[in-house]
PDB file of C-alpha atoms in Angstrom:
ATOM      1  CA  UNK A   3       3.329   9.703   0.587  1.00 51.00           C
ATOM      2  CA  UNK A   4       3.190   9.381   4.425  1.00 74.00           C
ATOM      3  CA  UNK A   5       1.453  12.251   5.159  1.00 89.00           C
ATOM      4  CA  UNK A   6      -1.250  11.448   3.026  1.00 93.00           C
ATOM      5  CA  UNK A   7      -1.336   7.576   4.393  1.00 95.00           C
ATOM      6  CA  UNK A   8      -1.689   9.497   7.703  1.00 95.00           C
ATOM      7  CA  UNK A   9      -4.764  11.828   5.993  1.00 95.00           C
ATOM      8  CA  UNK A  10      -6.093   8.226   5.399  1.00 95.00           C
ATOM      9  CA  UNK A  11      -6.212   6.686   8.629  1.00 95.00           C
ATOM     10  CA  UNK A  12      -7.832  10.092  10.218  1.00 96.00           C
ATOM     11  CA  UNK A  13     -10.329   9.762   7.384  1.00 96.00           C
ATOM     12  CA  UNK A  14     -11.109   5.460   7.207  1.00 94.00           C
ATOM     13  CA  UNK A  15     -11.001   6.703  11.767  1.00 94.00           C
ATOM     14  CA  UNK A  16     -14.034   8.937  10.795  1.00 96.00           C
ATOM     15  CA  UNK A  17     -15.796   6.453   8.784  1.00 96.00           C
ATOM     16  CA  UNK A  18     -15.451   4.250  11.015  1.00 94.00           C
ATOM     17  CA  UNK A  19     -17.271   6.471  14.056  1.00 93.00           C
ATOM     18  CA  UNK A  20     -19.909   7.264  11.867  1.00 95.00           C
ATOM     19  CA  UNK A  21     -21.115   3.859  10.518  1.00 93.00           C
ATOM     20  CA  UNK A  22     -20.148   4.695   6.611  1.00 96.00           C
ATOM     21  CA  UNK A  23     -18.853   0.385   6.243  1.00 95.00           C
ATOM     22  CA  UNK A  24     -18.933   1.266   2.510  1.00 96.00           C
ATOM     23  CA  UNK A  25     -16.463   4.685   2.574  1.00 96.00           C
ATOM     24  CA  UNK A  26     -14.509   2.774   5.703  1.00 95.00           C
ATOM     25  CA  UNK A  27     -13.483  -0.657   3.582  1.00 95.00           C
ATOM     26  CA  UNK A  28     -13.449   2.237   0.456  1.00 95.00           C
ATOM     27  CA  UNK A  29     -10.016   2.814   1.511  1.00 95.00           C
ATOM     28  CA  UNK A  30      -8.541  -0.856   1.541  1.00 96.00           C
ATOM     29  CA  UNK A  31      -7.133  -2.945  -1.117  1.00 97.00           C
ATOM     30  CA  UNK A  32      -9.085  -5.828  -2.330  1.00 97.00           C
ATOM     31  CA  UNK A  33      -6.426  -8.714  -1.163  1.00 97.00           C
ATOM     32  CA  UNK A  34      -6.129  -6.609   2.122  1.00 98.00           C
ATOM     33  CA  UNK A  35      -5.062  -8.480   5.141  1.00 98.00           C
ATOM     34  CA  UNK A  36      -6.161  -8.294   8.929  1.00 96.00           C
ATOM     35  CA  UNK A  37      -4.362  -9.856  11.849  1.00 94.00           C
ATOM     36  CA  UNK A  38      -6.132  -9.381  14.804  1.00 86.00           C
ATOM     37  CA  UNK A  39      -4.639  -9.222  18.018  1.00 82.00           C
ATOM     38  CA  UNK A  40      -3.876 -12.597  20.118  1.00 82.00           C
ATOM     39  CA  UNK A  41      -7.071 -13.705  21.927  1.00 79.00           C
ATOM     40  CA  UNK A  42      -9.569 -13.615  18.944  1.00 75.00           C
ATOM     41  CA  UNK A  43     -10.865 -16.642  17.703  1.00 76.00           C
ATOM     42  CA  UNK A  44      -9.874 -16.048  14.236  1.00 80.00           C
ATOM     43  CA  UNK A  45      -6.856 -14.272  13.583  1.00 86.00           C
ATOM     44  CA  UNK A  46      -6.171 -13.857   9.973  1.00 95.00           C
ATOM     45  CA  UNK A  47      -9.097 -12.286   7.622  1.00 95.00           C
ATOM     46  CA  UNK A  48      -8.112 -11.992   3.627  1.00 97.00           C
ATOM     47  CA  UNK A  49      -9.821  -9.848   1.326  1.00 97.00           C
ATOM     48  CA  UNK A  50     -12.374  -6.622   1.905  1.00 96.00           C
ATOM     49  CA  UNK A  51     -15.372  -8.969   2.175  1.00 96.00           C
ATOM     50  CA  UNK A  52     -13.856 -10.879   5.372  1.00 96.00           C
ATOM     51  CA  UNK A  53     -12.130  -7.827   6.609  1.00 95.00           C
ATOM     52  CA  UNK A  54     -15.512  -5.748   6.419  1.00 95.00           C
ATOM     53  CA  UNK A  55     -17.266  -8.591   8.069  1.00 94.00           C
ATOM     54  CA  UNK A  56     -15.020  -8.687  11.034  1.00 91.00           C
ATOM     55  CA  UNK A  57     -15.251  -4.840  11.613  1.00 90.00           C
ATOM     56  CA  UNK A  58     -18.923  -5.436  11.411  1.00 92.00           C
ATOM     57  CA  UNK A  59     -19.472  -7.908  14.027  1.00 87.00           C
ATOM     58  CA  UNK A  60     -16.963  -6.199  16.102  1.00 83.00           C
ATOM     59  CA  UNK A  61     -19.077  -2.754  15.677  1.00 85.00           C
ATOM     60  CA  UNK A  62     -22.532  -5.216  16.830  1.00 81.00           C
ATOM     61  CA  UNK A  63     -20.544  -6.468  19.757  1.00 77.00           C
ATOM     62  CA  UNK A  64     -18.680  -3.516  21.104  1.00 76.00           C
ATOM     63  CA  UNK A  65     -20.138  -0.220  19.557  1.00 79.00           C
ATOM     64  CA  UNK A  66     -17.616   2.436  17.047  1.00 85.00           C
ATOM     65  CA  UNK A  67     -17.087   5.055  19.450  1.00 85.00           C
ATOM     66  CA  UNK A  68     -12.680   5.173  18.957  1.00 91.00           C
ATOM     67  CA  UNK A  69     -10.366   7.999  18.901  1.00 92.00           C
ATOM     68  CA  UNK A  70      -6.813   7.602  18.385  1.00 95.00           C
ATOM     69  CA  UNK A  71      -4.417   8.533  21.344  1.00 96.00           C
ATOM     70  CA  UNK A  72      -1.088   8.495  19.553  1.00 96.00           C
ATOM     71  CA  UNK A  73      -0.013   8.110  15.752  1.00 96.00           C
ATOM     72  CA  UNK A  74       3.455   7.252  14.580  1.00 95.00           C
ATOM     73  CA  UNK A  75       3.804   8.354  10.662  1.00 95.00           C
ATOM     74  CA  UNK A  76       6.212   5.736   9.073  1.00 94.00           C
ATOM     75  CA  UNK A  77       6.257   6.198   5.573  1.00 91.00           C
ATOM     76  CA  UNK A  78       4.430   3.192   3.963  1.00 95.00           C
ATOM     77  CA  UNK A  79       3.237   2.155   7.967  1.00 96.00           C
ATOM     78  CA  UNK A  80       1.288   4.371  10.340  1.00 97.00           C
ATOM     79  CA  UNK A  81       0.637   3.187  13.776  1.00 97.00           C
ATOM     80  CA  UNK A  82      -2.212   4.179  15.955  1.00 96.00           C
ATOM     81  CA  UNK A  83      -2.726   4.022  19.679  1.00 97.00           C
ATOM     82  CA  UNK A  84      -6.177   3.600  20.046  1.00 93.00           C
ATOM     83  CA  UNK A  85      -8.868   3.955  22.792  1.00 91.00           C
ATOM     84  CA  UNK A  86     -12.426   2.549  21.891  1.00 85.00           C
ATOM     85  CA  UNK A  87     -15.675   3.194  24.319  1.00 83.00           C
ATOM     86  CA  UNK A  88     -17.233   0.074  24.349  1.00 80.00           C
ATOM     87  CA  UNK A  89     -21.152   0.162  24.283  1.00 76.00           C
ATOM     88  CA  UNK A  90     -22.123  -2.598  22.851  1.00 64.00           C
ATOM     89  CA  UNK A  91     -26.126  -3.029  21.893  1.00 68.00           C
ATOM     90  CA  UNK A  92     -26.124  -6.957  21.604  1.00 67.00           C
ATOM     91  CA  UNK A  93     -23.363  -7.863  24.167  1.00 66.00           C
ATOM     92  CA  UNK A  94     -24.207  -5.277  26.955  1.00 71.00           C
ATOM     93  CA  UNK A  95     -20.670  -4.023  26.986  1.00 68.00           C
ATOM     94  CA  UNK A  96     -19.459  -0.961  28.582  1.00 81.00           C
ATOM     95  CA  UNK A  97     -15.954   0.303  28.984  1.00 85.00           C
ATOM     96  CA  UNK A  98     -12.771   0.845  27.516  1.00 87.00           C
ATOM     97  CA  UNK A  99     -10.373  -1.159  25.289  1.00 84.00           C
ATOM     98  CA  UNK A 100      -7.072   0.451  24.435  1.00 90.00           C
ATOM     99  CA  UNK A 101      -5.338  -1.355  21.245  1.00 90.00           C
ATOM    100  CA  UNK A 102      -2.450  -0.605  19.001  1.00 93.00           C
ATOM    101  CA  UNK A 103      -2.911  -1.279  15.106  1.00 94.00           C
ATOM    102  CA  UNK A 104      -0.021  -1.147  12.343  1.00 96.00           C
ATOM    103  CA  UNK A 105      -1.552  -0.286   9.099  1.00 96.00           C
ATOM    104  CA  UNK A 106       0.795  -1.129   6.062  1.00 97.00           C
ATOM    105  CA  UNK A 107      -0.559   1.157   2.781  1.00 96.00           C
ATOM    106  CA  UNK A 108       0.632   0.607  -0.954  1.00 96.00           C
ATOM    107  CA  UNK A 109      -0.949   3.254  -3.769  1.00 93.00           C
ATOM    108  CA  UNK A 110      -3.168   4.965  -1.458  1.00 93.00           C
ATOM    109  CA  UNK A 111      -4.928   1.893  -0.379  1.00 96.00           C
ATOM    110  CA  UNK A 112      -4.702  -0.366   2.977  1.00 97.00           C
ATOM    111  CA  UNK A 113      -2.840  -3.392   2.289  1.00 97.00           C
ATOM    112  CA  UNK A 114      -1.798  -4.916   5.403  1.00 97.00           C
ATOM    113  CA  UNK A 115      -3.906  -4.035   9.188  1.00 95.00           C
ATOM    114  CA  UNK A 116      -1.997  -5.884  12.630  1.00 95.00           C
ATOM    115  CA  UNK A 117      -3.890  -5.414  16.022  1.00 90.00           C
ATOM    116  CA  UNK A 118      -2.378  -5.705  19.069  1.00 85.00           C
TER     117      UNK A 118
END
């Protein structure tokens, strides 16, 4: 099962780049749950609808331009270096942010996302 929770994050990655929300939250569970990294406002999202509107705002502020640097398969977990170019229309942004996130998977879907 790993490799193909691996085939998932390169494929929710590509989504992602290419502004398909629908095929991108396509690939989580509906209880899913998102802990963003220390620093955001809100820290814990539950459910596709809150997840997908994080990831949405964060795509208005900051732009969907990432590519993962390094990937750790872990079975059930895969971890992913990540590197985003920041261009964001409505906050003027430009740059890079490099983050780590530790996505948890159960019967093909995401269950569990932790930024850091």
């Amino acid at each position: 099962m790993s490799e193909e929770n691996v085939e998932l994050v390169l494929k929710d990655l590509e989504y992602w780049n290419r502004g398909d929300m629908d095929a991108f939250v396509g690939l989580w569970d509906d209880d899913v749950v998102l802990r963003a990294a220390e620093g955001w406002p809100e820290r814990v999202f539950r459910g596709k609808d809150a997840v997908r509107s994080f990831y949405e705002g964060f795509a208005e502020t900051v732009g969907r331009d990432s590519v993962i640097e390094d990937l750790i398969d872990a079975g059930d977990v895969v971890v992913t270096r990540m590197r985003a170019h920041m261009t964001g229309v409505q906050s003027g942004l430009e740059g890079d942010m490099q983050f780590t996130q530790v996505t948890t998977f159960r019967k093909g879907k995401v269950v569990l996302a932790v930024g850091e």
